[in-house]
Amino acid sequence: MARGSVSRDIAGLLLCLAVSHLYASQIVDRRLSDILNELWKLDKNRLRPGTDYNISLQGKAGYVASGSNVARDYASAPLFSYVNEEKLRSIKTFSSLMNLLDNYEPSTGVAEKVTAEEIAENNRFLSAILETEVMKRAHRYLVAKGQSQSSLRDFKNQLYNIWFRLYHRDRRGGEDSCGFEHVFVGETKYGKELVGLHNWVQFYLQEKQHHVDYKGYKARDKDMPEKDDHILNLQFSWKGLVKPVGSAFVGVSPEFEVAAFTILFLTSKEKVTTAVVNLDEYQVELVVYRHGRSIGTAYPKLLSSNNRHV
């Protein structure tokens, strides 16, 4: 066989493998989709776009080089143009979440000092979400899968260890991080990189205090956002550090986020777990990084919105 033919055959094989890998990565996890859609329907505390809050998408964000904290601003106004804070604070799970957001030192490498009151606040948050139908259904699901104990006390302890157990993210100092801090609050590494911060309530509150600057949305054809979407890929800066591509649920309750990511975390033992799900009118890739027996990070990545994948 001619050398050119061999090269073409190898190139063709590599192309087939690449296409197969891409296709496999987009295979929808039907079982996970089913339980998450159940939780979505049970999420009575989810805020309504256009009624409880408004977002202003503005421009599409540009490219930011790796390691750079310089980004052109394609959004002159904040992302959140309105949030009904009175309603937000009247919902027990949201109000208890908001009480936790100032409990952390954002810099990795600086040991967290957790007070007795902060531990009590963590437990009040878990108690609040465990009262919701979302978490009750998630608990039953995990018990049926053999991943959680039927005792509510044991399940609460399990959630505490997954989300609030402190660990080393930076080996220079003491225990400086936990899953909740990374996902819901945000962190900075070496004062040069912004990591985490995937929660819309924290984003809104930090934006209100002028700590967050929304730069614009990130999108391709299928995931072009609309103002009533509940999932958004975006670019922003926080305390002067740029996140080139971030992502978050918008308007959803903290119990839904905790339930979804806990289920993905407990039903896999991989260091990094990804799953594509069809959720309501969205196709989403859910990502969870494991840090021992706790969550390292967890976030949604919008693949398609407004049923464009159907």
mmCIF file of C-alpha atoms in Angstrom:
data_model
loop_
_atom_site.group_PDB
_atom_site.id
_atom_site.type_symbol
_atom_site.label_atom_id
_atom_site.label_comp_id
_atom_site.label_asym_id
_atom_site.label_seq_id
_atom_site.Cartn_x
_atom_site.Cartn_y
_atom_site.Cartn_z
ATOM 1 C CA MET A 1 0.000 0.000 0.000
ATOM 2 C CA ALA A 2 1.304 3.461 -0.852
ATOM 3 C CA ARG A 3 2.539 5.645 1.985
ATOM 4 C CA GLY A 4 0.029 8.368 1.010
ATOM 5 C CA SER A 5 -2.846 5.910 1.293
ATOM 6 C CA VAL A 6 -1.700 4.851 4.755
ATOM 7 C CA SER A 7 -1.494 8.470 5.848
ATOM 8 C CA ARG A 8 -4.978 9.165 4.515
ATOM 9 C CA ASP A 9 -6.322 6.055 6.266
ATOM 10 C CA ILE A 10 -4.756 7.134 9.568
ATOM 11 C CA ALA A 11 -6.078 10.663 9.138
ATOM 12 C CA GLY A 12 -9.530 9.268 8.398
ATOM 13 C CA LEU A 13 -9.400 7.035 11.463
ATOM 14 C CA LEU A 14 -8.359 9.929 13.679
ATOM 15 C CA LEU A 15 -11.191 12.030 12.285
ATOM 16 C CA CYS A 16 -13.693 9.225 12.954
ATOM 17 C CA LEU A 17 -12.404 8.852 16.503
ATOM 18 C CA ALA A 18 -12.660 12.587 17.072
ATOM 19 C CA VAL A 19 -16.218 12.684 15.728
ATOM 20 C CA SER A 20 -17.144 9.630 17.816
ATOM 21 C CA HIS A 21 -15.720 11.266 20.936
ATOM 22 C CA LEU A 22 -17.636 14.478 20.242
ATOM 23 C CA TYR A 23 -20.854 12.538 19.667
ATOM 24 C CA ALA A 24 -20.340 10.443 22.785
ATOM 25 C CA SER A 25 -19.738 13.571 24.869
ATOM 26 C CA GLN A 26 -23.146 14.892 23.826
ATOM 27 C CA ILE A 27 -25.120 11.731 24.595
ATOM 28 C CA VAL A 28 -27.928 12.689 26.931
ATOM 29 C CA ASP A 29 -28.133 10.942 30.289
ATOM 30 C CA ARG A 30 -31.837 10.055 30.248
ATOM 31 C CA ARG A 31 -32.071 8.774 33.821
ATOM 32 C CA LEU A 32 -30.386 11.829 35.243
ATOM 33 C CA SER A 33 -32.566 14.025 33.030
ATOM 34 C CA ASP A 34 -35.670 12.347 34.441
ATOM 35 C CA ILE A 35 -34.850 12.972 38.102
ATOM 36 C CA LEU A 36 -33.634 16.523 37.471
ATOM 37 C CA ASN A 37 -36.830 17.369 35.618
ATOM 38 C CA GLU A 38 -38.781 16.034 38.591
ATOM 39 C CA LEU A 39 -36.786 18.351 40.836
ATOM 40 C CA TRP A 40 -37.281 21.241 38.396
ATOM 41 C CA LYS A 41 -41.061 20.824 38.602
ATOM 42 C CA LEU A 42 -40.870 20.681 42.391
ATOM 43 C CA ASP A 43 -38.798 23.855 42.628
ATOM 44 C CA LYS A 44 -41.562 26.126 43.927
ATOM 45 C CA ASN A 45 -39.050 28.656 45.238
ATOM 46 C CA ARG A 46 -37.584 29.372 41.801
ATOM 47 C CA LEU A 47 -38.006 33.050 40.977
ATOM 48 C CA ARG A 48 -39.830 34.092 37.814
ATOM 49 C CA PRO A 49 -37.985 36.113 35.162
ATOM 50 C CA GLY A 50 -39.774 39.287 34.177
ATOM 51 C CA THR A 51 -41.723 39.266 37.440
ATOM 52 C CA ASP A 52 -39.348 38.585 40.335
ATOM 53 C CA TYR A 53 -36.218 39.730 38.524
ATOM 54 C CA ASN A 54 -35.012 41.106 35.190
ATOM 55 C CA ILE A 55 -31.686 40.593 33.479
ATOM 56 C CA SER A 56 -30.111 42.775 30.787
ATOM 57 C CA LEU A 57 -28.006 40.599 28.459
ATOM 58 C CA GLN A 58 -26.528 43.438 26.354
ATOM 59 C CA GLY A 59 -23.517 42.440 24.216
ATOM 60 C CA LYS A 60 -21.691 39.218 23.469
ATOM 61 C CA ALA A 61 -18.415 39.056 25.393
ATOM 62 C CA GLY A 62 -15.100 38.770 23.609
ATOM 63 C CA TYR A 63 -12.039 36.576 23.915
ATOM 64 C CA VAL A 64 -9.796 36.868 26.961
ATOM 65 C CA ALA A 65 -6.340 35.322 26.808
ATOM 66 C CA SER A 66 -5.476 32.703 29.414
ATOM 67 C CA GLY A 67 -4.042 34.337 32.519
ATOM 68 C CA SER A 68 -5.168 37.810 31.483
ATOM 69 C CA ASN A 69 -7.378 40.029 33.609
ATOM 70 C CA VAL A 70 -8.069 42.493 30.824
ATOM 71 C CA ALA A 71 -11.446 42.173 29.114
ATOM 72 C CA ARG A 72 -13.321 44.549 26.851
ATOM 73 C CA ASP A 73 -16.685 45.449 28.373
ATOM 74 C CA TYR A 74 -19.641 44.698 26.096
ATOM 75 C CA ALA A 75 -22.179 45.465 28.818
ATOM 76 C CA SER A 76 -22.316 49.029 30.088
ATOM 77 C CA ALA A 77 -25.097 48.197 32.565
ATOM 78 C CA PRO A 78 -25.346 45.487 35.248
ATOM 79 C CA LEU A 79 -26.677 42.037 34.363
ATOM 80 C CA PHE A 80 -29.466 42.313 36.958
ATOM 81 C CA SER A 81 -31.622 45.356 36.309
ATOM 82 C CA TYR A 82 -34.145 44.331 38.977
ATOM 83 C CA VAL A 83 -34.488 41.745 41.745
ATOM 84 C CA ASN A 84 -37.368 41.603 44.205
ATOM 85 C CA GLU A 85 -35.176 41.447 47.302
ATOM 86 C CA GLU A 86 -38.155 41.507 49.612
ATOM 87 C CA LYS A 87 -39.404 38.265 48.080
ATOM 88 C CA LEU A 88 -35.890 36.822 48.002
ATOM 89 C CA ARG A 89 -35.413 37.426 51.712
ATOM 90 C CA SER A 90 -38.899 36.143 52.519
ATOM 91 C CA ILE A 91 -38.036 32.659 51.197
ATOM 92 C CA LYS A 92 -36.329 30.685 53.954
ATOM 93 C CA THR A 93 -33.823 28.849 51.758
ATOM 94 C CA PHE A 94 -32.700 32.035 50.006
ATOM 95 C CA SER A 95 -32.446 34.064 53.216
ATOM 96 C CA SER A 96 -30.425 31.338 54.944
ATOM 97 C CA LEU A 97 -28.165 31.125 51.881
ATOM 98 C CA MET A 98 -27.560 34.874 51.964
ATOM 99 C CA ASN A 99 -26.470 34.636 55.605
ATOM 100 C CA LEU A 100 -23.572 32.389 54.547
ATOM 101 C CA LEU A 101 -22.111 34.497 51.763
ATOM 102 C CA ASP A 102 -19.956 36.717 53.999
ATOM 103 C CA ASN A 103 -18.511 33.859 56.064
ATOM 104 C CA TYR A 104 -15.466 33.151 53.889
ATOM 105 C CA GLU A 105 -12.008 34.472 53.166
ATOM 106 C CA PRO A 106 -11.921 34.514 49.335
ATOM 107 C CA SER A 107 -8.158 34.050 48.949
ATOM 108 C CA THR A 108 -6.880 30.490 48.712
ATOM 109 C CA GLY A 109 -3.877 29.850 50.910
ATOM 110 C CA VAL A 110 -5.489 31.754 53.786
ATOM 111 C CA ALA A 111 -6.940 29.367 56.363
ATOM 112 C CA GLU A 112 -10.639 29.708 57.072
ATOM 113 C CA LYS A 113 -11.622 30.544 60.645
ATOM 114 C CA VAL A 114 -15.053 29.047 61.222
ATOM 115 C CA THR A 115 -16.934 30.295 64.250
ATOM 116 C CA ALA A 116 -19.629 28.462 66.184
ATOM 117 C CA GLU A 117 -22.194 30.905 64.776
ATOM 118 C CA GLU A 118 -21.072 30.146 61.208
ATOM 119 C CA ILE A 119 -21.417 26.415 61.854
ATOM 120 C CA ALA A 120 -24.914 27.098 63.159
ATOM 121 C CA GLU A 121 -25.676 29.117 60.007
ATOM 122 C CA ASN A 122 -24.462 26.241 57.825
ATOM 123 C CA ASN A 123 -26.776 23.877 59.667
ATOM 124 C CA ARG A 124 -29.721 26.270 59.454
ATOM 125 C CA PHE A 125 -29.219 26.444 55.691
ATOM 126 C CA LEU A 126 -29.171 22.656 55.383
ATOM 127 C CA SER A 127 -32.238 22.355 57.615
ATOM 128 C CA ALA A 128 -34.065 24.899 55.463
ATOM 129 C CA ILE A 129 -33.370 23.164 52.161
ATOM 130 C CA LEU A 130 -34.162 19.742 53.649
ATOM 131 C CA GLU A 131 -37.679 20.984 54.380
ATOM 132 C CA THR A 132 -38.337 21.509 50.653
ATOM 133 C CA GLU A 133 -39.924 18.986 48.313
ATOM 134 C CA VAL A 134 -36.869 19.288 46.059
ATOM 135 C CA MET A 135 -34.492 17.947 48.690
ATOM 136 C CA LYS A 136 -36.976 15.393 50.000
ATOM 137 C CA ARG A 137 -37.225 13.914 46.504
ATOM 138 C CA ALA A 138 -33.449 14.044 46.038
ATOM 139 C CA HIS A 139 -33.025 12.223 49.358
ATOM 140 C CA ARG A 140 -35.447 9.449 48.367
ATOM 141 C CA TYR A 141 -33.670 9.091 45.029
ATOM 142 C CA LEU A 142 -30.236 8.767 46.644
ATOM 143 C CA VAL A 143 -31.514 6.276 49.220
ATOM 144 C CA ALA A 144 -32.978 4.156 46.397
ATOM 145 C CA LYS A 145 -29.599 4.307 44.639
ATOM 146 C CA GLY A 146 -27.817 3.156 47.793
ATOM 147 C CA GLN A 147 -25.856 6.413 48.025
ATOM 148 C CA SER A 148 -27.446 7.875 51.170
ATOM 149 C CA GLN A 149 -28.913 6.645 54.429
ATOM 150 C CA SER A 150 -32.653 6.930 55.029
ATOM 151 C CA SER A 151 -32.069 8.810 58.292
ATOM 152 C CA LEU A 152 -32.518 12.548 57.743
ATOM 153 C CA ARG A 153 -29.816 13.253 60.321
ATOM 154 C CA ASP A 154 -27.343 11.038 58.453
ATOM 155 C CA PHE A 155 -28.265 12.677 55.156
ATOM 156 C CA LYS A 156 -27.755 16.136 56.628
ATOM 157 C CA ASN A 157 -24.320 15.094 57.946
ATOM 158 C CA GLN A 158 -23.492 13.707 54.501
ATOM 159 C CA LEU A 159 -24.469 17.010 52.876
ATOM 160 C CA TYR A 160 -22.389 18.924 55.430
ATOM 161 C CA ASN A 161 -19.306 16.869 54.583
ATOM 162 C CA ILE A 162 -19.857 17.216 50.837
ATOM 163 C CA TRP A 163 -20.431 20.977 50.861
ATOM 164 C CA PHE A 164 -18.986 22.480 54.060
ATOM 165 C CA ARG A 165 -16.087 20.249 55.116
ATOM 166 C CA LEU A 166 -12.928 22.378 54.919
ATOM 167 C CA TYR A 167 -9.943 21.173 52.906
ATOM 168 C CA HIS A 168 -6.702 22.437 51.349
ATOM 169 C CA ARG A 169 -7.139 24.001 47.904
ATOM 170 C CA ASP A 170 -3.768 25.715 48.244
ATOM 171 C CA ARG A 171 -1.080 23.768 50.114
ATOM 172 C CA ARG A 172 0.653 26.914 51.364
ATOM 173 C CA GLY A 173 -1.575 27.389 54.391
ATOM 174 C CA GLY A 174 -4.267 25.738 56.466
ATOM 175 C CA GLU A 175 -7.650 24.445 55.355
ATOM 176 C CA ASP A 176 -8.709 27.258 53.082
ATOM 177 C CA SER A 177 -11.702 26.091 51.049
ATOM 178 C CA CYS A 178 -14.844 24.005 50.754
ATOM 179 C CA GLY A 179 -17.311 23.124 48.036
ATOM 180 C CA PHE A 180 -19.879 25.679 49.155
ATOM 181 C CA GLU A 181 -17.375 28.527 49.216
ATOM 182 C CA HIS A 182 -16.061 27.726 45.762
ATOM 183 C CA VAL A 183 -19.420 27.207 44.030
ATOM 184 C CA PHE A 184 -21.679 29.675 45.830
ATOM 185 C CA VAL A 185 -19.261 32.402 46.981
ATOM 186 C CA GLY A 186 -16.183 32.414 44.711
ATOM 187 C CA GLU A 187 -12.450 32.382 45.372
ATOM 188 C CA THR A 188 -9.231 33.968 44.164
ATOM 189 C CA LYS A 189 -5.966 32.084 43.582
ATOM 190 C CA TYR A 190 -2.699 33.870 44.334
ATOM 191 C CA GLY A 191 -4.518 37.165 43.810
ATOM 192 C CA LYS A 192 -4.295 36.522 40.063
ATOM 193 C CA GLU A 193 -7.158 34.209 39.104
ATOM 194 C CA LEU A 194 -10.890 34.147 39.792
ATOM 195 C CA VAL A 195 -12.364 30.684 40.324
ATOM 196 C CA GLY A 196 -15.823 29.425 41.194
ATOM 197 C CA LEU A 197 -18.679 31.879 41.835
ATOM 198 C CA HIS A 198 -21.447 30.007 40.039
ATOM 199 C CA ASN A 199 -24.399 31.255 42.091
ATOM 200 C CA TRP A 200 -26.738 33.932 40.794
ATOM 201 C CA VAL A 201 -27.666 35.354 44.222
ATOM 202 C CA GLN A 202 -24.026 35.982 45.095
ATOM 203 C CA PHE A 203 -23.485 37.454 41.627
ATOM 204 C CA TYR A 204 -26.417 39.836 42.078
ATOM 205 C CA LEU A 205 -25.382 40.950 45.564
ATOM 206 C CA GLN A 206 -21.752 41.459 44.548
ATOM 207 C CA GLU A 207 -22.867 43.341 41.443
ATOM 208 C CA LYS A 208 -25.079 45.565 43.600
ATOM 209 C CA GLN A 209 -21.998 46.389 45.726
ATOM 210 C CA HIS A 210 -19.958 47.121 42.552
ATOM 211 C CA HIS A 211 -17.586 44.214 43.196
ATOM 212 C CA VAL A 212 -18.795 42.328 40.096
ATOM 213 C CA ASP A 213 -18.688 43.845 36.618
ATOM 214 C CA TYR A 214 -20.672 41.932 34.003
ATOM 215 C CA LYS A 215 -18.837 42.002 30.633
ATOM 216 C CA GLY A 216 -21.410 40.258 28.430
ATOM 217 C CA TYR A 217 -22.812 36.838 27.630
ATOM 218 C CA LYS A 218 -20.867 33.952 26.038
ATOM 219 C CA ALA A 219 -22.724 31.989 23.374
ATOM 220 C CA ARG A 220 -22.726 30.097 20.097
ATOM 221 C CA ASP A 221 -25.679 29.453 17.795
ATOM 222 C CA LYS A 222 -27.613 26.957 19.924
ATOM 223 C CA ASP A 223 -27.083 28.635 23.260
ATOM 224 C CA MET A 224 -27.853 32.234 22.321
ATOM 225 C CA PRO A 225 -29.516 33.486 25.502
ATOM 226 C CA GLU A 226 -32.815 35.231 26.047
ATOM 227 C CA LYS A 227 -33.747 37.372 29.023
ATOM 228 C CA ASP A 228 -36.064 34.738 30.497
ATOM 229 C CA ASP A 229 -33.479 31.919 30.433
ATOM 230 C CA HIS A 230 -32.673 30.154 33.701
ATOM 231 C CA ILE A 231 -29.103 29.213 32.706
ATOM 232 C CA LEU A 232 -26.459 31.581 31.378
ATOM 233 C CA ASN A 233 -22.868 31.411 30.151
ATOM 234 C CA LEU A 234 -21.216 34.751 30.860
ATOM 235 C CA GLN A 235 -18.030 36.764 31.340
ATOM 236 C CA PHE A 236 -17.389 39.026 34.311
ATOM 237 C CA SER A 237 -14.819 40.420 36.668
ATOM 238 C CA TRP A 238 -14.858 40.184 40.456
ATOM 239 C CA LYS A 239 -12.610 42.336 42.590
ATOM 240 C CA GLY A 240 -10.566 43.190 39.505
ATOM 241 C CA LEU A 241 -10.037 39.589 38.354
ATOM 242 C CA VAL A 242 -11.654 38.388 35.125
ATOM 243 C CA LYS A 243 -13.532 35.135 34.594
ATOM 244 C CA PRO A 244 -13.310 34.646 30.798
ATOM 245 C CA VAL A 245 -16.158 32.117 30.774
ATOM 246 C CA GLY A 246 -18.432 31.488 33.721
ATOM 247 C CA SER A 247 -21.817 29.866 34.024
ATOM 248 C CA ALA A 248 -24.700 29.772 36.443
ATOM 249 C CA PHE A 249 -28.321 28.892 36.943
ATOM 250 C CA VAL A 250 -30.394 32.074 37.181
ATOM 251 C CA GLY A 251 -33.443 32.445 39.412
ATOM 252 C CA VAL A 252 -33.363 28.841 40.613
ATOM 253 C CA SER A 253 -33.459 27.978 44.296
ATOM 254 C CA PRO A 254 -30.361 26.951 46.273
ATOM 255 C CA GLU A 255 -32.056 23.630 47.082
ATOM 256 C CA PHE A 256 -32.272 22.779 43.385
ATOM 257 C CA GLU A 257 -28.580 23.493 42.861
ATOM 258 C CA VAL A 258 -27.526 21.520 45.937
ATOM 259 C CA ALA A 259 -29.778 18.605 44.945
ATOM 260 C CA ALA A 260 -28.628 18.451 41.314
ATOM 261 C CA PHE A 261 -24.912 18.634 42.045
ATOM 262 C CA THR A 262 -25.131 16.288 45.050
ATOM 263 C CA ILE A 263 -26.863 13.647 42.940
ATOM 264 C CA LEU A 264 -24.195 13.914 40.236
ATOM 265 C CA PHE A 265 -21.434 13.813 42.857
ATOM 266 C CA LEU A 266 -22.760 10.762 44.711
ATOM 267 C CA THR A 267 -23.695 8.682 41.663
ATOM 268 C CA SER A 268 -20.157 8.775 40.274
ATOM 269 C CA LYS A 269 -16.721 8.049 41.672
ATOM 270 C CA GLU A 270 -14.777 9.797 38.917
ATOM 271 C CA LYS A 271 -12.431 12.686 39.710
ATOM 272 C CA VAL A 272 -14.319 14.757 37.145
ATOM 273 C CA THR A 273 -17.908 13.860 36.296
ATOM 274 C CA THR A 274 -19.755 15.384 33.368
ATOM 275 C CA ALA A 275 -23.292 14.609 32.244
ATOM 276 C CA VAL A 276 -25.424 16.066 29.472
ATOM 277 C CA VAL A 277 -29.070 16.427 30.463
ATOM 278 C CA ASN A 278 -32.219 17.776 28.876
ATOM 279 C CA LEU A 279 -33.679 20.004 31.580
ATOM 280 C CA ASP A 280 -36.929 21.824 30.891
ATOM 281 C CA GLU A 281 -36.226 23.692 27.614
ATOM 282 C CA TYR A 282 -32.436 23.531 28.000
ATOM 283 C CA GLN A 283 -29.684 21.087 27.182
ATOM 284 C CA VAL A 284 -27.044 21.408 29.857
ATOM 285 C CA GLU A 285 -23.710 19.831 30.644
ATOM 286 C CA LEU A 286 -23.390 19.459 34.396
ATOM 287 C CA VAL A 287 -19.833 19.282 35.703
ATOM 288 C CA VAL A 288 -18.629 18.190 39.147
ATOM 289 C CA TYR A 289 -15.007 17.979 40.297
ATOM 290 C CA ARG A 290 -14.325 15.782 43.310
ATOM 291 C CA HIS A 291 -11.993 16.854 46.108
ATOM 292 C CA GLY A 292 -11.729 13.667 48.149
ATOM 293 C CA ARG A 293 -15.114 13.106 49.791
ATOM 294 C CA SER A 294 -16.194 16.673 49.083
ATOM 295 C CA ILE A 295 -17.096 18.794 46.078
ATOM 296 C CA GLY A 296 -14.228 20.755 44.543
ATOM 297 C CA THR A 297 -16.397 22.625 42.075
ATOM 298 C CA ALA A 298 -19.721 22.193 40.331
ATOM 299 C CA TYR A 299 -21.392 24.176 37.586
ATOM 300 C CA PRO A 300 -23.833 24.011 34.670
ATOM 301 C CA LYS A 301 -22.705 24.703 31.109
ATOM 302 C CA LEU A 302 -25.521 25.745 28.776
ATOM 303 C CA LEU A 303 -25.345 23.818 25.479
ATOM 304 C CA SER A 304 -28.708 24.709 24.006
ATOM 305 C CA SER A 305 -31.636 26.854 25.099
ATOM 306 C CA ASN A 306 -35.246 27.339 24.021
ATOM 307 C CA ASN A 307 -35.434 23.747 22.744
ATOM 308 C CA ARG A 308 -32.950 24.396 19.912
ATOM 309 C CA HIS A 309 -31.541 20.890 20.484
ATOM 310 C CA VAL A 310 -34.896 19.213 19.736
#
